Coordinates of C-alpha atoms and ligand atoms in Angstrom, one line a residue:
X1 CA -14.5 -7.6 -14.0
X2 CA -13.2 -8.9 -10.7
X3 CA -9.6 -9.0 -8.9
X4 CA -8.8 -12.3 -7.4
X5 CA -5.9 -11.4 -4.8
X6 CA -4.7 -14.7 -4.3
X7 CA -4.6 -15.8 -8.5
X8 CA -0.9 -15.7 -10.2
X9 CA -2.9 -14.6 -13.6
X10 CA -3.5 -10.6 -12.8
X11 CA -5.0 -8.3 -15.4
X12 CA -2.9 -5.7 -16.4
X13 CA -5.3 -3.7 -18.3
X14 CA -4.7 -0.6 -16.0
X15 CA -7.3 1.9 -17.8
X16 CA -9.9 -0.5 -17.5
X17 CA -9.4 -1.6 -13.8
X18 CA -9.1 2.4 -13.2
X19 CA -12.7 2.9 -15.0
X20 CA -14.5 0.3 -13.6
X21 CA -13.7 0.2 -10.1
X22 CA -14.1 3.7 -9.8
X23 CA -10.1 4.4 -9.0
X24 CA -8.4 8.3 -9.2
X25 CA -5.7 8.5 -10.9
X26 CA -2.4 9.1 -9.3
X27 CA -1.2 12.9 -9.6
X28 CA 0.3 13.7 -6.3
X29 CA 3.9 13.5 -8.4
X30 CA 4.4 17.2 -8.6
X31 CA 3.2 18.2 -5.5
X32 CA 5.2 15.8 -3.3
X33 CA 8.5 16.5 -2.0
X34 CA 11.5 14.8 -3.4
X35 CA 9.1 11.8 -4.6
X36 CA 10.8 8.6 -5.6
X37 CA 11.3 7.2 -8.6
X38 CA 8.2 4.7 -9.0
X39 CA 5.9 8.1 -8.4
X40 CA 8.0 10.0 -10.8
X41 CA 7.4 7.5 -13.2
X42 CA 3.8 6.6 -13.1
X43 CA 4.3 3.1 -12.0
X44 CA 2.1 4.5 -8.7
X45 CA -0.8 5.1 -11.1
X46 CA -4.0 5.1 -9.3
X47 CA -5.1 5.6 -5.3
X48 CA -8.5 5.6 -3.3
X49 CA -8.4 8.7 -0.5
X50 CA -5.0 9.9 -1.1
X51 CA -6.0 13.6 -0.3
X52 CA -6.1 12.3 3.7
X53 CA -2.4 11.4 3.7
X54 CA -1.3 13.7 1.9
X55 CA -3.0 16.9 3.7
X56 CA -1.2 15.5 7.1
X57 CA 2.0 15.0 5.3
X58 CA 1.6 19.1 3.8
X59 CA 0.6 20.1 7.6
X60 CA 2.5 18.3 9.4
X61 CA -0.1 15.9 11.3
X62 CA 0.5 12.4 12.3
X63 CA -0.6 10.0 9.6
X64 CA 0.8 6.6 9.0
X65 CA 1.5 3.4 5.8
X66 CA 0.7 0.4 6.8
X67 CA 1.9 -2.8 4.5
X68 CA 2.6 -6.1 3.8
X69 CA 4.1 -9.4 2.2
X70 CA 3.3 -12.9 2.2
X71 CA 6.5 -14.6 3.2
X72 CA 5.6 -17.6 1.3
X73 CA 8.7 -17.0 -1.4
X74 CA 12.1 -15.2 -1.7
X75 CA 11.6 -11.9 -1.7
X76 CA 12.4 -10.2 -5.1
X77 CA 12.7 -6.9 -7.2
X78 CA 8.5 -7.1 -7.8
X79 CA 8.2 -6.9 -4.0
X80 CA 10.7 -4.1 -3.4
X81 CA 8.2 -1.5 -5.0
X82 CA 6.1 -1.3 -1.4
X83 CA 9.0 -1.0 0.2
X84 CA 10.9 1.9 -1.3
X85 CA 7.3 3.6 -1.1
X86 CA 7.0 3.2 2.5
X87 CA 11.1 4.3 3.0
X88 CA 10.1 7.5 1.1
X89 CA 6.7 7.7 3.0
X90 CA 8.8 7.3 6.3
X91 CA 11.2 10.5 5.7
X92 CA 8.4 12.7 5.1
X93 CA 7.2 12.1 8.7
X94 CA 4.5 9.2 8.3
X95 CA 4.9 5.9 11.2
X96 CA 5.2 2.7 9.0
X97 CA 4.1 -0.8 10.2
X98 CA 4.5 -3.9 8.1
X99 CA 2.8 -7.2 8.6
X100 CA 4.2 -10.1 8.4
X101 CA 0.7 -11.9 6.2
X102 CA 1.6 -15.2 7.8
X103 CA -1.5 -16.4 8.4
X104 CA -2.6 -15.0 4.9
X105 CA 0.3 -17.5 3.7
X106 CA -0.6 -20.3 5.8
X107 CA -4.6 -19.9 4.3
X108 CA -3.5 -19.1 1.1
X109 CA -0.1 -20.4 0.2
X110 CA -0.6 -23.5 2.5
X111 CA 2.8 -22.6 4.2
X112 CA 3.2 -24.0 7.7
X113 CA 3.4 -20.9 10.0
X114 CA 6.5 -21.6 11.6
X115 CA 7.9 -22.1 7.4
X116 CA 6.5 -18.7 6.8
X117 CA 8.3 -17.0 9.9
X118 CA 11.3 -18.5 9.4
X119 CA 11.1 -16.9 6.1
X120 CA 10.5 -13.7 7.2
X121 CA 12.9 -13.6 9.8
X122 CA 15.7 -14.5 7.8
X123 CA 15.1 -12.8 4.4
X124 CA 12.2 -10.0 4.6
X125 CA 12.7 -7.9 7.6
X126 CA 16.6 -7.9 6.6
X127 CA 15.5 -6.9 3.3
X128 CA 13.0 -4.0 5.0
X129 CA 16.0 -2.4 7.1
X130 CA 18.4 -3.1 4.1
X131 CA 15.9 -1.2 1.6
X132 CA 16.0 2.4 3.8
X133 CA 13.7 1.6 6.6
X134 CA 14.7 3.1 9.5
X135 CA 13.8 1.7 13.6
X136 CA 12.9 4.8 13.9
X137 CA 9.0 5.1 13.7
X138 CA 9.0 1.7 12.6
X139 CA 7.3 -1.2 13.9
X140 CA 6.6 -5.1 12.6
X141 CA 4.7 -7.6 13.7
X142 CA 3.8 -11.2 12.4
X143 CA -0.2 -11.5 11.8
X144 CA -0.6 -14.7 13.7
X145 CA 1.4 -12.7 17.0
X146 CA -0.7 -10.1 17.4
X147 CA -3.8 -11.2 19.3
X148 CA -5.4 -7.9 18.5
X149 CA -5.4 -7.8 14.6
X150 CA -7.0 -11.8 15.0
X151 CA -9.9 -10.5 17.4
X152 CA -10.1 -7.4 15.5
X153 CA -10.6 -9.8 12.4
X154 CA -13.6 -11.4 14.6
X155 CA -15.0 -7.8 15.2
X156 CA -14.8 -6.7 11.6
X157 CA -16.5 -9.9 10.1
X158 CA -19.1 -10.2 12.4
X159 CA -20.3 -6.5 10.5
X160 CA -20.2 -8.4 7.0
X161 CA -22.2 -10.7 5.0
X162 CA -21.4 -13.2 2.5
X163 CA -23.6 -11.4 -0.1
X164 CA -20.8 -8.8 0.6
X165 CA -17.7 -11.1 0.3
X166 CA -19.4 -12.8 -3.0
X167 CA -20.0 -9.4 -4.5
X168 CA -16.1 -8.5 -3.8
X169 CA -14.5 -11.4 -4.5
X170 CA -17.3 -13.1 -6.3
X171 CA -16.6 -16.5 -4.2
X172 CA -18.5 -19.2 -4.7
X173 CA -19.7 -22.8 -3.3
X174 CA -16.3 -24.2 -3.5
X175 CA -13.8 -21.4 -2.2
X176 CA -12.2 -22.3 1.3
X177 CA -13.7 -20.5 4.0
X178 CA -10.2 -19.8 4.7
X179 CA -10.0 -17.3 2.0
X180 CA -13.1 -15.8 3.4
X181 CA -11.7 -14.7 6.5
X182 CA -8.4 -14.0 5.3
X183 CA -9.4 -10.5 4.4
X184 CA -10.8 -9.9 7.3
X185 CA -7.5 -10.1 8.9
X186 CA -6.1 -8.0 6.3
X187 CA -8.4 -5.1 7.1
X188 CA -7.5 -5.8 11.0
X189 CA -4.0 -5.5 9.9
X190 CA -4.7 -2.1 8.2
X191 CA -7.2 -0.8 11.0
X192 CA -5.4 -1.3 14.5
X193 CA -2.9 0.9 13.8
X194 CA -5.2 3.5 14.5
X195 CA -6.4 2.3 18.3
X196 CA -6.1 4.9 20.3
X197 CA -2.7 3.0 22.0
X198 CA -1.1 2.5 18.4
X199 CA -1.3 6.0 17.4
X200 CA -4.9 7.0 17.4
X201 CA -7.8 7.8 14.9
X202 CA -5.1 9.7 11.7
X203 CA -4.6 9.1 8.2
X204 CA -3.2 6.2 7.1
X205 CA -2.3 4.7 3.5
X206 CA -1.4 1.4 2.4
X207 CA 1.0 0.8 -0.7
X208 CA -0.1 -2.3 -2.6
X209 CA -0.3 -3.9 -5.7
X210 CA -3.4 -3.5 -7.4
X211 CA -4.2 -7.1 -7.1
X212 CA -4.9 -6.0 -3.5
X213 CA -7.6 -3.3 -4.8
X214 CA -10.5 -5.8 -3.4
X215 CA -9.1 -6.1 0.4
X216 CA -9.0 -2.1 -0.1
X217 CA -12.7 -1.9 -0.9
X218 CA -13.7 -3.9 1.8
X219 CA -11.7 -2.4 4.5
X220 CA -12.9 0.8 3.7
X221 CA -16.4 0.1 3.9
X222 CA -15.7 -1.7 7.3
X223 CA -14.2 1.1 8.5
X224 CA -17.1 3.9 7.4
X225 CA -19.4 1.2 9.0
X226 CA -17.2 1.9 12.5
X227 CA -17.9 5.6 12.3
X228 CA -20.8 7.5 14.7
X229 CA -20.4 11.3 13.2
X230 CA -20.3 11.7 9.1
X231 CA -18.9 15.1 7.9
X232 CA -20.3 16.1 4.8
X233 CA -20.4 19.4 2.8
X234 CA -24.4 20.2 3.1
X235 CA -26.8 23.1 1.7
X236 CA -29.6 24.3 4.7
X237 CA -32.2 26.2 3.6
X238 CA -31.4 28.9 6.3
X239 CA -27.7 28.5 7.2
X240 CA -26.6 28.3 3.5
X241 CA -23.3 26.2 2.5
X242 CA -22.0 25.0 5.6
X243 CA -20.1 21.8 6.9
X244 CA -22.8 19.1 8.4
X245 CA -21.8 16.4 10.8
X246 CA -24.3 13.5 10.9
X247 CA -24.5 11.5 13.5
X248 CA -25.2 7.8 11.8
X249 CA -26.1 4.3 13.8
X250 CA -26.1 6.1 17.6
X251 CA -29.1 4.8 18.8
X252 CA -28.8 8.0 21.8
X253 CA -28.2 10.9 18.4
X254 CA -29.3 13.7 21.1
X255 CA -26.3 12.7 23.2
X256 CA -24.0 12.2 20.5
X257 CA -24.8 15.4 19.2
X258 CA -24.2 17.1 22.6
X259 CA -20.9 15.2 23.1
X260 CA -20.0 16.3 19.5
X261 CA -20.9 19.7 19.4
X262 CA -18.8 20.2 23.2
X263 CA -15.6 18.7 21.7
X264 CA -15.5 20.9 18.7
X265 CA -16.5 24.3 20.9
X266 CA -13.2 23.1 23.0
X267 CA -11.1 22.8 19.5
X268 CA -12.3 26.5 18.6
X269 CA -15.1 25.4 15.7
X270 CA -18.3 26.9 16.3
X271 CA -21.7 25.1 15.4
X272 CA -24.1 27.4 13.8
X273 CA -26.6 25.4 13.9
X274 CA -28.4 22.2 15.4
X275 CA -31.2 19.9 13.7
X276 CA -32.1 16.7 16.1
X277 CA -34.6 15.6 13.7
X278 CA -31.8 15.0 11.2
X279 CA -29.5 14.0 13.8
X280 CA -27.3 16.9 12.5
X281 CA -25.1 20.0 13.6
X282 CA -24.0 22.5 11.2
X283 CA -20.5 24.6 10.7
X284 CA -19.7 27.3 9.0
X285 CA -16.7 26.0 7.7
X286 CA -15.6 25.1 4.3
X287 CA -14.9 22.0 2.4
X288 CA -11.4 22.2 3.1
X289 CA -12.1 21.5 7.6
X290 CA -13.8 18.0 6.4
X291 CA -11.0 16.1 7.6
X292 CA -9.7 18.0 10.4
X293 CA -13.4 17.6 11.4
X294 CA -13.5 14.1 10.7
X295 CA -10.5 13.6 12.7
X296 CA -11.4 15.3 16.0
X297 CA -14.8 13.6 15.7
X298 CA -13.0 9.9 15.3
X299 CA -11.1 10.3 18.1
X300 CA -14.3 11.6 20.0
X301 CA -15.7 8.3 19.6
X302 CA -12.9 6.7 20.4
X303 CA -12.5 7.9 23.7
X304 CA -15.6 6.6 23.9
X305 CA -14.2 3.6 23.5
X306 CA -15.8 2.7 19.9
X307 CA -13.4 1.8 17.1
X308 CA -14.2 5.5 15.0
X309 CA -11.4 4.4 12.2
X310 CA -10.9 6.7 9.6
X311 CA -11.0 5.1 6.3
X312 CA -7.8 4.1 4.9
X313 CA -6.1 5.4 1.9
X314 CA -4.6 3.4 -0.4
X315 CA -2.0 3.8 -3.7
X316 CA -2.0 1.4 -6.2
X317 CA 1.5 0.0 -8.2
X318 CA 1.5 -1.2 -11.8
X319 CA 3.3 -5.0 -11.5
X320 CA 7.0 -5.5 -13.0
X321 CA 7.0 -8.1 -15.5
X322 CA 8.7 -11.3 -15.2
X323 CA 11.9 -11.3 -16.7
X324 CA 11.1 -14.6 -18.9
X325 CA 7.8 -12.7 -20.5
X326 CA 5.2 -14.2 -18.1
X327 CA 4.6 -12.6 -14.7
X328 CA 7.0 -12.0 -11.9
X329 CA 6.2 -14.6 -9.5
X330 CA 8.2 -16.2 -6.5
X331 CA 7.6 -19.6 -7.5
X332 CA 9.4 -19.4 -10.9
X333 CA 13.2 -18.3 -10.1
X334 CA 14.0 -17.3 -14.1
X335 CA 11.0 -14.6 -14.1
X336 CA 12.6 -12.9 -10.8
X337 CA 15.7 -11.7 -9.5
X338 CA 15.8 -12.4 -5.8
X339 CA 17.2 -9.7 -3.0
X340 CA 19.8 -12.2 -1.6
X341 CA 20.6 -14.0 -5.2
X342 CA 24.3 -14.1 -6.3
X343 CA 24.9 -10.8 -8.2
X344 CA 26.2 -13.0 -11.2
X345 CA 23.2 -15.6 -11.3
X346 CA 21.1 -12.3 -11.6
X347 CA 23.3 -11.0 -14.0
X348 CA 22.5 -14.0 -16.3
X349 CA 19.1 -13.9 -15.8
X350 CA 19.1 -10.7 -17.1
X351 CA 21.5 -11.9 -20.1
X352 CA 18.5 -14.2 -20.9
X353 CA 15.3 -11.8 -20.4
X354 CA 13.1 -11.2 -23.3
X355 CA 14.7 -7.5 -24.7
X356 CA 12.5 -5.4 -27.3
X357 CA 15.2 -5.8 -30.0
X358 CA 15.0 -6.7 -33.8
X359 CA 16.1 -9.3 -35.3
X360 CA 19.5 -8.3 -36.4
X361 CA 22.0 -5.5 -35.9
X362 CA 20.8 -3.8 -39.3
X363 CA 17.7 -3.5 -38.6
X364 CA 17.6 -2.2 -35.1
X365 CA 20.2 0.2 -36.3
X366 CA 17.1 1.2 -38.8
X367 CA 14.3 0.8 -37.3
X368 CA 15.4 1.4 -33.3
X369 CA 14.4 -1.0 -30.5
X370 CA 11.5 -1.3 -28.7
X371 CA 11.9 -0.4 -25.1
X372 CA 7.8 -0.5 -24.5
X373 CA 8.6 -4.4 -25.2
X374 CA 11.2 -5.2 -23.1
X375 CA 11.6 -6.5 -19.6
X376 CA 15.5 -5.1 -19.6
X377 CA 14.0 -1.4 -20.4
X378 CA 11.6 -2.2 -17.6
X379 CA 14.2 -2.9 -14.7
X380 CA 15.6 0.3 -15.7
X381 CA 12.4 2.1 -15.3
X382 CA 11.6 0.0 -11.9
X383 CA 15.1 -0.5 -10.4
X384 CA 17.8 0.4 -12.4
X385 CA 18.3 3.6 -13.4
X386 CA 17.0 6.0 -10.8
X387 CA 18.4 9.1 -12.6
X388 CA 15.4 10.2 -15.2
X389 CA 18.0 11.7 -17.4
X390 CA 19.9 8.6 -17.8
X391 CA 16.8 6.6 -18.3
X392 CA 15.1 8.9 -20.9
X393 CA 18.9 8.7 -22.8
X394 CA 18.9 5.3 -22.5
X395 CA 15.1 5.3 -24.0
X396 CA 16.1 7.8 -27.0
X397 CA 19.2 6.3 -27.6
X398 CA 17.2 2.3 -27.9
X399 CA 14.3 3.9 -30.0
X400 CA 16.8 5.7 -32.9
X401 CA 19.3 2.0 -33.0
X402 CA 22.3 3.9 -31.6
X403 CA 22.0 1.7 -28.4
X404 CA 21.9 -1.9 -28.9
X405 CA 20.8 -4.8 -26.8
X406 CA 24.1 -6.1 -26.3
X407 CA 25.7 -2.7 -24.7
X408 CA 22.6 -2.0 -22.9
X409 CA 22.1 -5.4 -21.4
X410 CA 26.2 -5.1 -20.1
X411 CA 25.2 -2.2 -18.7
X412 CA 21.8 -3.0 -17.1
X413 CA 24.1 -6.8 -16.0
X414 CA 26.9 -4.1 -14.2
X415 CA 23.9 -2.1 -12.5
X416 CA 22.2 -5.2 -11.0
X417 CA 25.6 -6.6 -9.9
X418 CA 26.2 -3.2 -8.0
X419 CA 22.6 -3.0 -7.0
X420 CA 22.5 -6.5 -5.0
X421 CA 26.3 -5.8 -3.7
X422 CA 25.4 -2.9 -2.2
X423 CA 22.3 -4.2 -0.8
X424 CA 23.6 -7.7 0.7
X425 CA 26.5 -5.3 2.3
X426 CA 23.8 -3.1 3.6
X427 CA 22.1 -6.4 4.9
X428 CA 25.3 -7.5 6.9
X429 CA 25.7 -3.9 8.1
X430 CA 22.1 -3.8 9.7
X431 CA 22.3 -7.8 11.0
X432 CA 22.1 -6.4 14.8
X433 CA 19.4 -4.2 14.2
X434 CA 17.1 -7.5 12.3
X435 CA 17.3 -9.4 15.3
X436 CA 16.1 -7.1 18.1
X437 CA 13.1 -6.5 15.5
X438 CA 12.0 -10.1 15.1
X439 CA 12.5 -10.9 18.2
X440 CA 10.0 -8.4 19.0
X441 CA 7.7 -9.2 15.8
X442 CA 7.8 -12.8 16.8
X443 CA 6.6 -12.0 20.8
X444 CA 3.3 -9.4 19.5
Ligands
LIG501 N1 -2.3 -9.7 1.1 C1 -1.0 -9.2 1.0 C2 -0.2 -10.1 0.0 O1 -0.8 -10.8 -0.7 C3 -0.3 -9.2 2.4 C4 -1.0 -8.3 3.4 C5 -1.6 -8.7 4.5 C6 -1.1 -6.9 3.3 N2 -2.1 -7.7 5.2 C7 -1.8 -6.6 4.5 C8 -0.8 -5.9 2.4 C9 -2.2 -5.3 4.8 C10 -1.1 -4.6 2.7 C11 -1.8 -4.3 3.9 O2 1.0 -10.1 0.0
SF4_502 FE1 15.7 -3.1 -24.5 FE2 18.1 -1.9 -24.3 FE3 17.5 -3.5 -26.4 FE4 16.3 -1.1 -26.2 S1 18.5 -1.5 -26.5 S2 15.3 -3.1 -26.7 S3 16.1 -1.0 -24.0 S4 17.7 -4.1 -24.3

């Protein structure tokens, strides 16, 4: 099986992308703080590296989310899911930066890039501010604007192959070459937040979509491929258990291993022991130092002035239906309710989304509805109701026919209404923070 991240026609067999691409599950909901909703509910289901974020967000480190969007549409409920992620990520201490993909829309979209940032200037970074990110700790940029994230791109591709790329995306003969640097970009986006002037060498996860799960893949293995120093758990025959660090594709592993084993002395970690044949130095430390390891060592080599990125994290989010039964997608205004859309045009479209009921008032009163089938229970789950005792009610009272589609849809109609008030208020209310952000997106 392979993800195409620029195709409209996603898989939503979630087990099965899980299994074969190797993913862990998502169970970080009980042992997060206050976490929102989509965590709550499962709708975050899966993750790569999580462990990294989520130690620095338990200790108290720097760590960081990077994300994105495409402005290539309106910007609707489906792309809102990032977004609350990275508001909740943001109040329990990580940095956020969101890219503006606009060269990813111009490749793949074939938007004009000034279409593209007119876009995002005038609908998503409103929406951003509007959705609970603060200036604070914040900071966007648009992809084409930031020389560093295109010559980063440069940097990162030149360390690939197209053996790799075909193996990822499975490209062929005919794909646009476009779409074969596009990622490359990506993983710049998701890297240079961690140059030494942006922050420095931390953890750092990305929110996405799982139809993003291929960029993730990539990226990480072009970020391992940056590192000097691996830090494994390793069994010596003398020392025992201990905590190895491994010096990789030095060419000079005497000095590295020097340089390495001075900087950890200075940060109060002893080496026990020293191998130059295997390029390796040994800790007695447990398991549970690999990262704070890891992380002193990556910022050894980067004041080096090598790129030593940490490999990212990244969660993965289950997609919202469209409202019409096919996907959500921007391009077809009935299957999506839109940030900025007139309350009472959403409220319609919500009168005429596909609802799990029977086919008449008899027989859902006997045999209940069937809120696993319906894109009205869905908005709850996703958007609506944000209270888990009202939406397990409002589940209990669907499946036993005491609630029926007609009460439930006037209800789910009076929540949007209040939903996209309150929002578009909040959008007016931030207007003079938007424009000292884009203005600055728009310059680097
Ligand atoms: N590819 C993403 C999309 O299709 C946009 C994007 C670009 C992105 N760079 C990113 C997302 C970095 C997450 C992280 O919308
Ligand atoms: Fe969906 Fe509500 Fe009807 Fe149940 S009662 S099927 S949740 S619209």
């Amino acid at each position: 099986m392979q993800i195409d991240p620029w195709s409209s026609n996603q898989s939503t067999d979630y087990d099965r992308i899980v299994n074969e691409f190797g993913l862990a599950p998502f169970t970080y909901a009980d042992r997060l703080v206050d976490p929102p909703a989509l965590i709550r509910r499962g709708v975050v289901f899966a993750h790569r590296g999580f462990d990294l974020p989520f130690e620095a967000m338990t200790n108290g480190e720097r760590w960081g989310v990077l994300t994105g969007l495409m402005p290539s549409g309106p910007m609707h409920l489906g792309h809102k899911l990032v977004f609350d992620q990275a508001a909740y990520y943001q109040s329990q201490g990580a940095d956020v930066t969101i890219t503006v993909a606009d060269l990813e829309a111009f490749v793949a979209r074939g938007m004009s890039l000034k279409k593209a940032q007119e876009i995002a200037v005038n609908n998503y970074i409103r929406n951003y501010i509007a959705l609970g990110l603060t200036p604070e700790r914040l900071n966007i940029y648009f992809q084409s604007r930031r020389r560093r994230v295109t010559d980063l791109g440069w940097q990162l591709a030149a360390r690939a192959t197209l053996s790799k790329m075909q193996a990822i995306y499975g490209f062929e003969g005919k794909t646009n070459i476009g779409h074969l640097y596009a990622p490359f970009v990506q993983a710049a986006d998701i890297l240079h937040v961690q140059d030494k002037d942006r922050g420095g060498a931390r953890p750092i996860v990305v929110p996405v979509g799982i139809d993003q799960e291929p960029h993730i893949r990539l990226t990480r293995e072009l970020a391992d491929a940056t590192r000097t120093y691996r830090v494994q758990m390793h069994r010596d025959k003398k020392l025992g258990e201990v905590l190895a660090v491994f010096v990789g594709n030095e060419t000079d592993a005497a000095r590295a291993l020097d340089a390495a084993q001075y900087e950890l002395a200075h940060r109060g970690l002893r080496v026990a022991g020293r191998n130059d044949n295997y390029r390796a130095l040994y800790l007695h430390e447990p398991a549970s130092a690999t990262s704070t390891v890891d992380r002193i060592l990556a910022r050894l080599e980067q004041s080096r002035g090598e790129m030593g990125f940490i490999s990212p994290a990244a969660t993965y989010h289950r997609f919202m239906g469209g409202l019409d039964g096919g996907k959500m997608s921007s391009s077809r205004p009935e299957s999506h309710i839109a940030l900025d859309e007139d309350p009472d045009r959403a409220a319609k479209k919500l009168d005429r989304a596909q609802t799990g009921g029977r086919g008449s008032v008899d027989e859902q009163r006997r045999l209940g509805g069937q809120p696993d089938a319906c894109a009205i229970y869905e908005a709850y789950v996703y958007h609506l109701a944000p209270d888990d005792k009202e939406l397990t009610d409002i589940r209990e009272r669907c499946r036993s026919g005491a609630l029926l589609c007609g009460e439930c849809k006037a209800f789910a109609k009076e929540r949007i209404r209040i939903f996209l008030r309150t929002h578009q208020e909040k959008c007016h209310q931030t207007e003079h923070l938007v424009e000292a952000i884009a203005k600055e997106a728009h310059v680097a």
